[in-house]
Coordinates of C-alpha atoms in Angstrom, one line a residue:
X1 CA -111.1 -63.6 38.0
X2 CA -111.9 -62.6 34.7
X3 CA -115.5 -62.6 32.7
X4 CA -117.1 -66.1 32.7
X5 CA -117.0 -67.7 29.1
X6 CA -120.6 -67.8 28.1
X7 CA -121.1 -71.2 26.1
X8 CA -120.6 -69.9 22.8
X9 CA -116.8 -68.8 24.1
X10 CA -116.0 -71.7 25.7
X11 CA -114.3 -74.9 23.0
X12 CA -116.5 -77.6 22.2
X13 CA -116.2 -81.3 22.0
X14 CA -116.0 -82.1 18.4
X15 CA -118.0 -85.1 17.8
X16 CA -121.3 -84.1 19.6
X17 CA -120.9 -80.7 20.7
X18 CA -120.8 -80.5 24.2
X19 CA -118.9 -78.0 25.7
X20 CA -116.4 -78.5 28.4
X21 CA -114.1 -76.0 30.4
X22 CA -110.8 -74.9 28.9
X23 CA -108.5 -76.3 31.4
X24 CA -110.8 -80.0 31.7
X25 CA -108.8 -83.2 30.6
X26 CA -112.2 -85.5 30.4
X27 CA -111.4 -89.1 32.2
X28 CA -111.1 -92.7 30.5
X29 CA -114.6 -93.3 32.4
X30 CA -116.2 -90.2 30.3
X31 CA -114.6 -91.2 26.9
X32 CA -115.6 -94.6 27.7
X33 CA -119.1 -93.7 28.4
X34 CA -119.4 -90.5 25.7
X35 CA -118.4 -93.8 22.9
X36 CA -120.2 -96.3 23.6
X37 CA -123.1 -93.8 24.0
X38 CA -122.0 -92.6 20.2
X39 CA -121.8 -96.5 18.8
X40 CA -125.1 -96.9 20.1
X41 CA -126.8 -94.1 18.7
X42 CA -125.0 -94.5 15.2
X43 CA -125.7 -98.1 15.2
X44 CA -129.9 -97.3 16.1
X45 CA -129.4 -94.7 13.5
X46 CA -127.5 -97.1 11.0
X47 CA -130.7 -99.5 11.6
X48 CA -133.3 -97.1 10.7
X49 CA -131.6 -96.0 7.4
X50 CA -131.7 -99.2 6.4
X51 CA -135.2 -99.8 7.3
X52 CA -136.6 -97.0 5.9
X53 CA -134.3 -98.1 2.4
X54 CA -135.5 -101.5 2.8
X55 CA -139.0 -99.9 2.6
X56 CA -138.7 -98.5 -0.5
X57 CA -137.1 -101.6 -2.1
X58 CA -140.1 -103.5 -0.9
X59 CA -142.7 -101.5 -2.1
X60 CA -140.7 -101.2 -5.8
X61 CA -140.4 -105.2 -5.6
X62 CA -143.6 -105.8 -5.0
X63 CA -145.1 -103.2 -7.4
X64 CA -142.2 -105.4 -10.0
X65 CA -143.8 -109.0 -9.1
X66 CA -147.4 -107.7 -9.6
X67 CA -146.3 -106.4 -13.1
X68 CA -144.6 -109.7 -14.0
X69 CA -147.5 -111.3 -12.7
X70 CA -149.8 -109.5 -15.1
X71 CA -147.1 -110.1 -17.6
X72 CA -147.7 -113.6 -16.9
X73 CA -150.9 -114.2 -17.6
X74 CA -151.4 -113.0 -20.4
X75 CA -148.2 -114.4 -21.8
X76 CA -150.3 -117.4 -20.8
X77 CA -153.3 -116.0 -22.5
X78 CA -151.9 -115.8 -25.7
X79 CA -149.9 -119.3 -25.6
X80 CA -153.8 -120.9 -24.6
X81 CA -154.9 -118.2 -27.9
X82 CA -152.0 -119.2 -30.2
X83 CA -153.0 -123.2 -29.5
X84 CA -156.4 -122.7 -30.8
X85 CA -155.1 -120.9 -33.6
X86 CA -153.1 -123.6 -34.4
X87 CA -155.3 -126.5 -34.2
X88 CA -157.6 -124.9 -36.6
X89 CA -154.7 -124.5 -39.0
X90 CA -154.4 -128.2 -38.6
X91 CA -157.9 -128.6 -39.6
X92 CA -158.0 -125.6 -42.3
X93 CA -161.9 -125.3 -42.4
X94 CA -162.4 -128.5 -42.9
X95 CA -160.3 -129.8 -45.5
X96 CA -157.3 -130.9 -43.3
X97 CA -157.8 -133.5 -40.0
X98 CA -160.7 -133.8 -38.1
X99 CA -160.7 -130.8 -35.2
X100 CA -160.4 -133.6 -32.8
X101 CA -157.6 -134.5 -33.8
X102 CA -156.0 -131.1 -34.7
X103 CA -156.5 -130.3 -30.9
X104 CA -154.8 -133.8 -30.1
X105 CA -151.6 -133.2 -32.4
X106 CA -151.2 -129.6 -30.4
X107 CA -151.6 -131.3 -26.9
X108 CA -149.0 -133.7 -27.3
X109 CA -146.8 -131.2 -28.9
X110 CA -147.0 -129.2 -25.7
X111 CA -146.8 -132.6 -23.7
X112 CA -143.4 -133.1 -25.8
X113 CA -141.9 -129.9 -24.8
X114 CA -142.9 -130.2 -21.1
X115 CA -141.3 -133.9 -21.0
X116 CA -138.0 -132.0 -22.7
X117 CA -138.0 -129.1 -20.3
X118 CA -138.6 -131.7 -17.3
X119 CA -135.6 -134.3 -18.6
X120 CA -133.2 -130.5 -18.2
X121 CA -134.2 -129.5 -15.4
X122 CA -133.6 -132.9 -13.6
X123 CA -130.2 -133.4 -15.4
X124 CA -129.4 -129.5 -13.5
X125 CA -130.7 -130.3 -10.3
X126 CA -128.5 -133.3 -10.1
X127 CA -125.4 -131.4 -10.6
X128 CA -126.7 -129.1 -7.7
X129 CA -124.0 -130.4 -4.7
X130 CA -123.3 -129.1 -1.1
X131 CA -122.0 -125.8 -0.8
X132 CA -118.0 -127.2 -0.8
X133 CA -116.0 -124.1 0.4
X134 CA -118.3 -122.8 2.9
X135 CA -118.3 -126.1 4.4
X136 CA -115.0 -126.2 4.8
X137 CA -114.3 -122.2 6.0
X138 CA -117.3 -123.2 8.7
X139 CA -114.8 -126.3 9.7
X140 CA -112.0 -124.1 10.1
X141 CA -113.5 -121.3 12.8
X142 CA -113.2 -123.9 15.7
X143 CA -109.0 -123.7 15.3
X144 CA -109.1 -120.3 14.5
X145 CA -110.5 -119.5 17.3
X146 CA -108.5 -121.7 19.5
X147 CA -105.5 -119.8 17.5
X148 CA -104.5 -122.6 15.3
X149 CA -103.8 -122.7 11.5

């Protein structure tokens, strides 16, 4: 008998490494077990790259909402701003309407608009329907998986 093979020498199993005698055909049982053990541990590791990337979304979704939020408000701040503005220009120091009723002419003009934008948006939500196709793909599995068409 010759020299053993030290592990470096001896052929290794390609996909993990594991090192096997030269003249071993490995059984069904062993490629069995060596892949399911592999789907397992690149599914786990599948799950944890997307957790960690879901992560990072998160945190850059967040940090976006909080900047629209800010956004927001003061776009909000300015409309309430602009509103004052423009009931004054109704009045003009004075010389034009009463203030009372400058700041009445501007309310109802924002009443108007949110009476407009409410009469849309209830026309679109009554076009919204029942998801049609996925209705019917759903009906189909049942004879699909019975092996019908």
């Amino acid at each position: 008998m010759g020299p053993e093979k030290s592990a470096v020498d001896r052929p290794t199993d390609r996909t993990v490494g594991r090192v096997t005698d030269a003249g071993e055909e490995p059984t069904i049982g062993k490629l069995v077990t060596d892949a399911s053990r592999d789907i397992s541990t690149l599914i786990s590791k599948e799950i944890q790259l997307a957790k960690s990337e879901l992560k990072v979304s998160i945190k850059f979704g967040v940090a976006g909402v909080a900047f629209f939020a800010v956004a927001g408000f003061l776009l909000l701040l300015a409309v309430i701003m602009l509103s004052v503005a423009f009931a004054y220009l109704i009045h003009w120091n004075g010389s034009g309407l009463s203030l009372h009723w400058a700041f009445l002419i501007v309310t109802l003009a924002y009443v108007l608009i949110a009476a407009l934008f409410g009469f849309l948006g209830i026309k679109k939500v009554k076009k919204v329907g029942p998801p049609e196709k996925a209705i019917g793909q759903g009906k189909q599995i049942p004879n699909a998986l019975k092996g019908k068409s």
